[in-house]
C-alpha positions as a Markdown table, in Angstrom:
| # | Residue | x | y | z |
|---|---|---|---|---|
| 1 | Met | 5.0 | -12.1 | -37.1 |
| 2 | Gly | 4.2 | -11.8 | -40.5 |
| 3 | Glu | 2.8 | -10.2 | -43.3 |
| 4 | Gly | -0.6 | -11.5 | -44.7 |
| 5 | Ser | -0.7 | -12.8 | -48.7 |
| 6 | Gly | 0.0 | -11.2 | -51.4 |
| 7 | His | 2.6 | -8.6 | -49.8 |
| 8 | Ser | 0.6 | -7.3 | -48.3 |
| 9 | Glu | 0.6 | -4.9 | -45.6 |
| 10 | Arg | -1.8 | -5.8 | -42.6 |
| 11 | Leu | 0.5 | -7.2 | -39.7 |
| 12 | Met | -1.5 | -9.4 | -37.4 |
| 13 | Leu | 0.6 | -9.4 | -34.0 |
| 14 | Arg | -0.2 | -13.3 | -32.8 |
| 15 | Arg | -1.2 | -13.7 | -28.6 |
| 16 | Arg | 1.4 | -16.5 | -26.3 |
| 17 | Thr | 0.0 | -15.7 | -23.4 |
| 18 | Leu | 1.9 | -15.9 | -20.7 |
| 19 | Ile | 0.3 | -16.6 | -18.3 |
| 20 | Ala | -2.3 | -19.4 | -18.9 |
| 21 | Gly | -5.6 | -17.5 | -19.3 |
| 22 | Ala | -8.9 | -18.0 | -21.6 |
| 23 | Gly | -11.5 | -17.1 | -22.7 |
| 24 | Val | -12.5 | -14.3 | -26.5 |
| 25 | Gly | -13.6 | -11.3 | -26.4 |
| 26 | Ala | -14.4 | -9.1 | -29.3 |
| 27 | Ala | -11.3 | -7.9 | -31.8 |
| 28 | Val | -10.0 | -4.5 | -30.7 |
| 29 | Thr | -8.0 | -3.2 | -33.6 |
| 30 | Ala | -5.0 | -0.5 | -32.3 |
| 31 | Gly | -5.5 | 1.1 | -35.8 |
| 32 | Leu | -1.7 | 2.0 | -34.5 |
| 33 | Val | 1.5 | 2.9 | -37.7 |
| 34 | Ile | 4.4 | 0.3 | -37.7 |
| 35 | Arg | 6.9 | 1.6 | -39.9 |
| 36 | Asn | 9.5 | 0.4 | -42.2 |
| 37 | Gln | 12.4 | 0.8 | -41.9 |
| 38 | Phe | 13.6 | 1.2 | -45.6 |
| 39 | Arg | 14.9 | 4.7 | -47.5 |
| 40 | His | 12.8 | 3.8 | -49.2 |
| 41 | Pro | 8.9 | 4.9 | -49.7 |
| 42 | Pro | 8.3 | 3.1 | -46.3 |
| 43 | Ala | 5.5 | -0.1 | -46.4 |
| 44 | Tyr | 2.5 | 0.4 | -43.8 |
| 45 | Tyr | 1.7 | -2.1 | -41.4 |
| 46 | Lys | -1.9 | -2.3 | -39.1 |
| 47 | Ala | -1.1 | -3.4 | -35.4 |
| 48 | Gln | -4.4 | -5.3 | -34.0 |
| 49 | Leu | -4.8 | -7.0 | -30.9 |
| 50 | Asp | -6.1 | -10.5 | -31.4 |
| 51 | Gly | -9.1 | -10.1 | -28.6 |
| 52 | Arg | -7.0 | -12.8 | -26.9 |
| 53 | Phe | -8.4 | -13.1 | -23.2 |
| 54 | Arg | -5.0 | -13.1 | -20.9 |
| 55 | Arg | -3.6 | -12.9 | -17.7 |
| 56 | Leu | -0.6 | -11.1 | -15.9 |
| 57 | Val | 1.4 | -10.5 | -13.5 |
| 58 | Leu | 2.7 | -6.1 | -12.8 |
| 59 | Ser | 4.8 | -5.5 | -9.9 |
| 60 | Trp | 3.4 | -2.0 | -8.7 |
| 61 | Pro | 4.5 | 0.1 | -5.9 |
| 62 | Thr | 2.1 | -0.1 | -3.2 |
| 63 | Ser | 3.1 | 3.6 | -2.0 |
| 64 | Asn | 1.6 | 5.2 | -4.9 |
| 65 | Thr | -1.2 | 3.1 | -6.9 |
| 66 | Leu | -3.3 | 5.0 | -8.5 |
| 67 | Val | -3.2 | 4.8 | -12.1 |
| 68 | Phe | -3.3 | 0.8 | -11.4 |
| 69 | Ala | -6.3 | 1.4 | -10.3 |
| 70 | Val | -8.1 | 2.4 | -12.4 |
| 71 | Ala | -7.0 | 0.5 | -14.8 |
| 72 | Arg | -8.5 | -2.3 | -12.6 |
| 73 | Ala | -11.9 | -1.0 | -12.4 |
| 74 | Arg | -12.9 | -0.2 | -15.5 |
| 75 | Phe | -9.5 | -0.7 | -18.2 |
| 76 | Phe | -8.2 | -3.3 | -18.3 |
| 77 | Glu | -10.9 | -5.9 | -19.3 |
| 78 | Arg | -12.2 | -3.3 | -21.8 |
| 79 | Tyr | -8.9 | -4.5 | -23.2 |
| 80 | Asn | -9.2 | -8.4 | -22.5 |
| 81 | Leu | -6.6 | -8.7 | -19.8 |
| 82 | Asp | -6.7 | -9.6 | -15.9 |
| 83 | Val | -4.1 | -7.7 | -14.0 |
| 84 | Val | -2.9 | -9.1 | -11.0 |
| 85 | Pro | -0.6 | -7.1 | -8.9 |
| 86 | Val | 2.1 | -9.0 | -7.1 |
| 87 | Glu | 0.9 | -8.9 | -3.1 |
| 88 | Gly | 2.9 | -7.5 | 0.1 |
| 89 | Ala | 4.8 | -4.3 | -0.1 |
| 90 | Arg | 6.8 | -3.3 | -3.2 |
| 91 | Thr | 8.8 | -0.6 | -3.2 |
| 92 | Gly | 10.4 | 1.1 | -7.3 |
| 93 | Arg | 13.3 | -1.8 | -6.4 |
| 94 | Gly | 11.1 | -4.4 | -4.4 |
| 95 | Thr | 9.1 | -4.4 | -8.0 |
| 96 | Ile | 12.6 | -4.7 | -10.1 |
| 97 | Ala | 13.8 | -7.0 | -8.0 |
| 98 | Asp | 10.3 | -9.1 | -8.8 |
| 99 | Leu | 10.7 | -8.4 | -12.5 |
| 100 | Arg | 14.2 | -9.6 | -12.7 |
| 101 | Gly | 13.2 | -13.3 | -10.5 |
| 102 | Gly | 10.7 | -13.8 | -13.0 |
| 103 | His | 8.1 | -13.5 | -11.0 |
| 104 | Cys | 5.6 | -10.9 | -13.7 |
| 105 | Val | 5.8 | -9.2 | -17.2 |
| 106 | Gly | 6.5 | -6.0 | -15.6 |
| 107 | Ala | 7.1 | -3.3 | -13.1 |
| 108 | Val | 6.1 | 0.4 | -12.4 |
| 109 | Ala | 9.2 | 1.9 | -10.7 |
| 110 | Pro | 10.2 | 5.7 | -10.7 |
| 111 | Leu | 12.6 | 6.6 | -13.3 |
| 112 | Leu | 15.5 | 7.5 | -11.7 |
| 113 | Thr | 15.3 | 3.9 | -10.0 |
| 114 | Trp | 15.0 | 1.9 | -12.9 |
| 115 | Leu | 18.4 | 4.8 | -14.2 |
| 116 | Asp | 20.0 | 3.1 | -10.9 |
| 117 | Val | 19.4 | -0.3 | -11.7 |
| 118 | Phe | 20.1 | -0.7 | -15.4 |
| 119 | Arg | 22.8 | 1.6 | -14.2 |
| 120 | Glu | 24.9 | -1.9 | -11.7 |
| 121 | Gly | 23.6 | -4.6 | -15.5 |
| 122 | Gly | 21.7 | -8.2 | -15.8 |
| 123 | Leu | 18.4 | -6.6 | -16.7 |
| 124 | Gln | 16.8 | -8.1 | -19.0 |
| 125 | Ala | 13.4 | -5.9 | -19.8 |
| 126 | Arg | 13.2 | -2.3 | -20.8 |
| 127 | Ile | 11.6 | 0.6 | -20.7 |
| 128 | Val | 7.3 | 0.9 | -22.7 |
| 129 | Ala | 5.8 | 3.9 | -20.8 |
| 130 | Gly | 5.7 | 5.9 | -18.3 |
| 131 | Met | 3.0 | 6.2 | -16.1 |
| 132 | Gln | 2.2 | 9.8 | -13.9 |
| 133 | Ser | 4.0 | 12.1 | -13.0 |
| 134 | Gly | 5.5 | 13.2 | -9.4 |
| 135 | Ala | 4.4 | 14.7 | -6.8 |
| 136 | Phe | 7.7 | 14.6 | -4.9 |
| 137 | Arg | 7.6 | 16.9 | -1.5 |
| 138 | Leu | 10.3 | 18.4 | 0.2 |
| 139 | Leu | 8.2 | 20.2 | 4.1 |
| 140 | Leu | 9.7 | 21.2 | 6.2 |
| 141 | Arg | 8.7 | 20.9 | 10.1 |
| 142 | Arg | 7.1 | 24.0 | 11.0 |
| 143 | Gly | 9.9 | 26.2 | 13.4 |
| 144 | Val | 12.9 | 26.5 | 11.1 |
| 145 | Lys | 13.8 | 29.7 | 8.9 |
| 146 | Val | 14.3 | 28.2 | 5.9 |
| 147 | Thr | 12.8 | 29.8 | 3.1 |
| 148 | Arg | 14.5 | 28.6 | 0.2 |
| 149 | Leu | 16.2 | 25.2 | -1.3 |
| 150 | Asp | 19.0 | 27.3 | -1.6 |
| 151 | Asn | 19.3 | 27.1 | 2.5 |
| 152 | Val | 18.9 | 23.1 | 3.6 |
| 153 | Ala | 22.6 | 22.5 | 3.9 |
| 154 | Gly | 23.4 | 20.9 | 7.4 |
| 155 | Leu | 19.6 | 20.2 | 7.2 |
| 156 | Arg | 18.9 | 16.6 | 9.3 |
| 157 | Ile | 16.2 | 15.0 | 6.5 |
| 158 | Ala | 14.0 | 12.3 | 6.7 |
| 159 | Phe | 13.2 | 10.7 | 3.7 |
| 160 | Thr | 10.7 | 7.1 | 4.5 |
| 161 | Asp | 12.7 | 4.2 | 2.2 |
| 162 | Arg | 15.5 | 3.9 | 1.0 |
| 163 | Asp | 14.5 | 2.5 | -2.0 |
| 164 | Met | 12.2 | 5.1 | -3.5 |
| 165 | Ala | 14.1 | 7.9 | -5.8 |
| 166 | Asp | 12.4 | 10.3 | -2.9 |
| 167 | Arg | 16.5 | 11.1 | -1.8 |
| 168 | Leu | 17.3 | 10.7 | -5.9 |
| 169 | Phe | 15.2 | 14.1 | -7.2 |
| 170 | Phe | 15.6 | 16.2 | -3.7 |
| 171 | Ser | 19.8 | 15.3 | -4.6 |
| 172 | Val | 19.9 | 16.1 | -7.9 |
| 173 | Met | 17.4 | 19.8 | -7.1 |
| 174 | Met | 20.4 | 20.2 | -4.5 |
| 175 | Arg | 23.5 | 19.8 | -6.6 |
| 176 | Arg | 21.9 | 22.4 | -9.5 |
| 177 | Lys | 21.8 | 24.5 | -5.9 |
| 178 | Gly | 25.6 | 23.7 | -5.3 |
| 179 | Ile | 25.2 | 22.1 | -3.0 |
| 180 | Asp | 26.2 | 18.3 | -2.2 |
| 181 | Pro | 23.6 | 15.7 | -1.7 |
| 182 | Glu | 25.6 | 13.3 | 0.1 |
| 183 | Ser | 27.6 | 15.4 | 2.7 |
| 184 | Gly | 25.8 | 19.3 | 3.1 |
| 185 | Val | 22.7 | 17.7 | 4.8 |
| 186 | Gln | 22.1 | 14.7 | 6.7 |
| 187 | Trp | 20.0 | 12.2 | 5.6 |
| 188 | Val | 17.8 | 10.2 | 8.2 |
| 189 | Val | 15.7 | 6.8 | 7.5 |
| 190 | Ile | 13.0 | 6.4 | 9.3 |
| 191 | Ser | 9.3 | 4.4 | 8.5 |
| 192 | Pro | 6.5 | 6.6 | 7.4 |
| 193 | Asp | 4.4 | 5.6 | 10.9 |
| 194 | His | 7.6 | 7.5 | 13.1 |
| 195 | Val | 7.4 | 10.5 | 10.9 |
| 196 | Leu | 5.0 | 13.2 | 13.0 |
| 197 | Asp | 6.9 | 11.6 | 15.9 |
| 198 | Ala | 10.8 | 12.6 | 14.3 |
| 199 | Ala | 9.1 | 15.6 | 14.0 |
| 200 | Arg | 7.4 | 16.8 | 17.0 |
| 201 | Gly | 10.6 | 14.7 | 18.5 |
| 202 | Gly | 12.3 | 17.6 | 17.5 |
| 203 | Glu | 15.0 | 14.7 | 15.7 |
| 204 | Ile | 14.6 | 15.8 | 11.8 |
| 205 | Asp | 14.4 | 19.4 | 10.6 |
| 206 | Ala | 12.3 | 18.1 | 6.8 |
| 207 | Val | 10.9 | 15.5 | 4.9 |
| 208 | Val | 10.9 | 13.7 | 1.1 |
| 209 | Ala | 8.3 | 12.0 | 0.2 |
| 210 | His | 5.5 | 11.5 | -2.6 |
| 211 | Asp | 2.0 | 11.6 | -2.7 |
| 212 | Pro | -0.3 | 10.6 | -1.2 |
| 213 | Leu | 2.3 | 10.2 | 2.2 |
| 214 | Ala | 3.8 | 14.1 | 1.8 |
| 215 | Trp | -0.2 | 15.1 | 0.9 |
| 216 | Gln | -1.0 | 13.7 | 4.3 |
| 217 | Leu | 1.6 | 14.9 | 6.5 |
| 218 | Leu | 1.0 | 18.4 | 4.3 |
| 219 | His | -2.9 | 18.1 | 5.0 |
| 220 | Gly | -3.4 | 16.3 | 8.6 |
| 221 | Pro | -4.8 | 18.2 | 11.6 |
| 222 | Asn | -2.9 | 20.0 | 13.1 |
| 223 | Pro | 0.2 | 19.8 | 10.5 |
| 224 | Leu | 3.7 | 20.1 | 11.8 |
| 225 | Phe | 5.3 | 21.4 | 7.8 |
| 226 | Ser | 5.2 | 23.7 | 5.7 |
| 227 | Glu | 6.3 | 22.6 | 1.7 |
| 228 | Leu | 9.3 | 24.3 | 0.7 |
| 229 | Ala | 9.9 | 22.6 | -2.8 |
| 230 | Asn | 8.3 | 19.5 | -5.2 |
| 231 | Ser | 7.6 | 19.0 | -8.5 |
| 232 | Thr | 4.6 | 19.5 | -9.3 |
| 233 | Thr | 5.6 | 23.1 | -11.0 |
| 234 | Gly | 7.4 | 23.9 | -13.7 |
| 235 | His | 9.1 | 21.7 | -16.5 |
| 236 | Tyr | 9.2 | 19.0 | -13.1 |
| 237 | Gly | 5.7 | 19.0 | -13.3 |
| 238 | Glu | 5.1 | 17.9 | -17.3 |
| 239 | Arg | 8.2 | 15.0 | -16.9 |
| 240 | Thr | 6.9 | 11.2 | -16.1 |
| 241 | Asn | 8.1 | 9.9 | -12.5 |
| 242 | Leu | 6.9 | 6.4 | -12.6 |
| 243 | Ala | 7.1 | 4.2 | -16.0 |
| 244 | Leu | 6.9 | 0.4 | -16.6 |
| 245 | Gly | 9.2 | -1.8 | -17.5 |
| 246 | Leu | 8.2 | -5.2 | -19.6 |
| 247 | Ser | 10.8 | -7.8 | -19.9 |
| 248 | Asp | 12.7 | -8.7 | -23.2 |
| 249 | Ala | 11.1 | -12.4 | -23.0 |
| 250 | Phe | 7.9 | -11.1 | -22.9 |
| 251 | Leu | 7.7 | -8.2 | -26.1 |
| 252 | Gln | 9.6 | -11.2 | -28.0 |
| 253 | Ser | 7.0 | -14.2 | -26.8 |
| 254 | Asp | 3.2 | -12.0 | -26.6 |
| 255 | Pro | 3.7 | -9.0 | -28.0 |
| 256 | Ala | 0.0 | -8.2 | -28.5 |
| 257 | Ala | 0.1 | -8.6 | -24.6 |
| 258 | Ala | 2.4 | -5.5 | -24.5 |
| 259 | Val | 0.2 | -4.0 | -26.5 |
| 260 | Ala | -2.7 | -4.0 | -25.3 |
| 261 | Leu | -1.6 | -3.2 | -21.5 |
| 262 | Val | 0.0 | -0.1 | -22.3 |
| 263 | Met | -3.2 | 0.7 | -23.5 |
| 264 | Ala | -5.2 | 0.2 | -21.1 |
| 265 | Leu | -2.7 | 1.7 | -18.3 |
| 266 | Arg | -2.1 | 4.9 | -21.0 |
| 267 | Ala | -6.3 | 5.4 | -20.8 |
| 268 | Ala | -6.8 | 5.1 | -17.3 |
| 269 | Ser | -3.8 | 8.0 | -17.2 |
| 270 | Gly | -6.2 | 9.9 | -19.5 |
| 271 | Trp | -9.0 | 9.3 | -17.7 |
| 272 | Ile | -7.5 | 10.5 | -14.2 |
| 273 | Gln | -6.8 | 13.9 | -16.0 |
| 274 | Ala | -10.2 | 14.1 | -17.7 |
| 275 | Gln | -12.3 | 13.0 | -14.4 |
| 276 | Pro | -10.4 | 13.5 | -11.5 |
| 277 | Asp | -13.9 | 14.1 | -9.5 |
| 278 | Gln | -15.3 | 11.0 | -10.4 |
| 279 | Val | -11.2 | 9.5 | -10.0 |
| 280 | Ala | -12.2 | 10.7 | -7.3 |
| 281 | Thr | -14.9 | 9.1 | -6.0 |
| 282 | Leu | -14.5 | 5.8 | -8.0 |
| 283 | Leu | -11.5 | 5.5 | -5.5 |
| 284 | Ala | -13.0 | 6.4 | -2.3 |
| 285 | Gly | -11.0 | 4.6 | 0.9 |
| 286 | Gln | -8.2 | 2.5 | -1.3 |
| 287 | Ile | -5.3 | 5.2 | -1.7 |
| 288 | Ala | -4.0 | 5.2 | 1.1 |
| 289 | Gly | -7.1 | 5.3 | 3.9 |
| 290 | Met | -8.2 | 9.0 | 1.8 |
| 291 | Gly | -12.4 | 10.1 | 1.6 |
| 292 | Ala | -13.2 | 11.9 | -1.8 |
| 293 | Asp | -12.8 | 15.0 | -0.8 |
| 294 | Glu | -8.8 | 14.1 | 0.2 |
| 295 | Leu | -8.2 | 12.8 | -2.5 |
| 296 | Arg | -9.7 | 15.4 | -5.3 |
| 297 | Ala | -7.7 | 17.8 | -3.5 |
| 298 | Met | -4.9 | 16.2 | -3.9 |
| 299 | Leu | -5.8 | 15.1 | -7.6 |
| 300 | Arg | -6.1 | 18.8 | -7.3 |
| 301 | His | -3.1 | 19.7 | -6.8 |
| 302 | Glu | -0.4 | 17.6 | -8.7 |
| 303 | Thr | -0.2 | 17.1 | -13.4 |
| 304 | Leu | -2.2 | 14.5 | -14.0 |
| 305 | Gly | -2.0 | 12.4 | -18.0 |
| 306 | Val | 1.5 | 12.2 | -17.8 |
| 307 | Ser | 1.9 | 8.8 | -20.2 |
| 308 | Pro | 4.2 | 9.2 | -23.1 |
| 309 | Val | 6.6 | 6.2 | -24.9 |
| 310 | Gly | 7.7 | 6.7 | -27.9 |
| 311 | Ala | 10.4 | 9.8 | -28.8 |
| 312 | Asp | 8.5 | 11.7 | -25.4 |
| 313 | Leu | 9.9 | 9.4 | -23.3 |
| 314 | Arg | 13.4 | 8.9 | -24.5 |
| 315 | Val | 13.7 | 12.3 | -24.6 |
| 316 | Gln | 12.5 | 12.4 | -20.9 |
| 317 | Val | 14.4 | 9.7 | -20.1 |
| 318 | Ala | 17.7 | 11.4 | -21.8 |
| 319 | Gln | 16.9 | 14.2 | -19.2 |
| 320 | Tyr | 16.6 | 11.9 | -16.4 |
| 321 | Val | 19.8 | 10.6 | -17.2 |
| 322 | Asp | 21.5 | 13.5 | -17.6 |
| 323 | Glu | 20.9 | 14.2 | -14.2 |
| 324 | Met | 22.0 | 11.0 | -12.8 |
| 325 | Lys | 25.5 | 11.8 | -14.0 |
| 326 | Leu | 25.1 | 15.0 | -11.4 |
| 327 | Leu | 24.5 | 12.6 | -8.5 |
| 328 | Gly | 28.2 | 10.5 | -10.2 |
| 329 | Arg | 25.7 | 7.6 | -10.3 |
| 330 | Met | 26.2 | 7.5 | -14.4 |
| 331 | Pro | 29.1 | 7.9 | -16.3 |
| 332 | Asp | 30.2 | 11.2 | -17.9 |
| 333 | Thr | 30.9 | 9.5 | -20.7 |
| 334 | Val | 27.6 | 8.0 | -21.5 |
| 335 | Gly | 25.4 | 9.0 | -24.8 |
| 336 | Ser | 22.6 | 9.8 | -22.4 |
| 337 | Ser | 19.9 | 10.2 | -26.0 |
| 338 | Ala | 21.8 | 7.1 | -26.9 |
| 339 | Tyr | 21.1 | 5.8 | -23.5 |
| 340 | Ala | 17.6 | 6.1 | -23.6 |
| 341 | Arg | 17.4 | 4.8 | -27.0 |
| 342 | Lys | 18.6 | 1.7 | -26.0 |
| 343 | Ile | 16.8 | 1.2 | -22.8 |
| 344 | Cys | 13.3 | 2.3 | -23.6 |
| 345 | Phe | 10.9 | 0.6 | -27.1 |
| 346 | Asn | 7.4 | 1.5 | -28.4 |
| 347 | Val | 5.3 | -1.0 | -28.3 |
| 348 | Leu | 2.8 | 0.4 | -29.6 |
| 349 | Gln | 5.0 | 1.6 | -33.4 |
| 350 | Ala | 7.8 | -0.3 | -33.7 |
| 351 | Glu | 10.2 | 0.5 | -36.5 |
| 352 | Ala | 10.0 | -3.5 | -38.6 |
| 353 | Pro | 7.6 | -5.6 | -38.0 |
| 354 | Gly | 10.8 | -7.9 | -36.9 |
| 355 | Gln | 11.8 | -5.6 | -34.1 |
| 356 | Tyr | 10.1 | -7.5 | -31.9 |
| 357 | Trp | 11.7 | -10.7 | -31.8 |
| 358 | Ser | 15.2 | -9.5 | -32.4 |
| 359 | Leu | 15.8 | -7.2 | -29.3 |
| 360 | Pro | 19.3 | -6.8 | -28.6 |
| 361 | Val | 19.1 | -9.0 | -24.8 |
| 362 | Gly | 18.4 | -6.1 | -21.9 |
| 363 | Pro | 20.5 | -2.6 | -22.3 |
| 364 | Thr | 24.7 | -2.2 | -22.0 |
């Protein structure tokens, strides 16, 4: 990547296709600004997408495919992308494992899961954008006499997968209420298909899950649960849960593709916020077997359009780092803001043209 002749301030991002693709689309100007890092009046570089067709592979958690489904239906083609998911059921840890193994260029997972994996080391990737807010819900079996989160100590709480962030999220909330989330409650892992049977049999007192599963448990026929707490209100509702991470190799080899991918996914997130009724109609029957009416009702009770990048993303990641410290899953000596800067990368506004090629390899 380089500057144009005559010290021009225009920067054209070059294409290097990671996964075979063919065809040329109309050039699309991103209208992005990349700032020079020197202290004198900065030179500005206008990044442009090259309009080339690309076929990319992403790994996406199968328990929450809303943004991907909308992007695939309406936005990937506009950015000259054909994006296919890794086949098979995927949890947050599973998607990141796909990225680590080189099976995809990017993965989507809950930020709490990303931080857990980064802490373990060896992952050469960066978080580049939030995808959507969380819709975590703690549901009580009807008949359990608890009215506040402060009083959940001693309960048997089900969660549906060890790799998902549902348990981590509510562990943070319990810690803030003075409850030890490891010894203060009894965690029980149960497959989604057996949650209702376990509740009917009195084997569990509560369940933590996220939409759409949590919504279905709460609003199905003759529901067995009531909602005690969620992440859809207050400051939690304004924070991203799912986040896109891209491999360092992909960021360095094909930055124009990274820009196109982030822009397409953020466009999908924004459209979901602006047109929830159309989203429900478009995806009826595609999301966990939910019809348009069920999807529409669920979307009305979620915070939509949360897709931060850049400084906004780093602030939220730093908040999550602080919460991981509460759980003892991140050393207290780690500077939260500095760590967020290290593992995040803004493909839409890099500080200097050469930064795409000079990334340190993996966070430490």
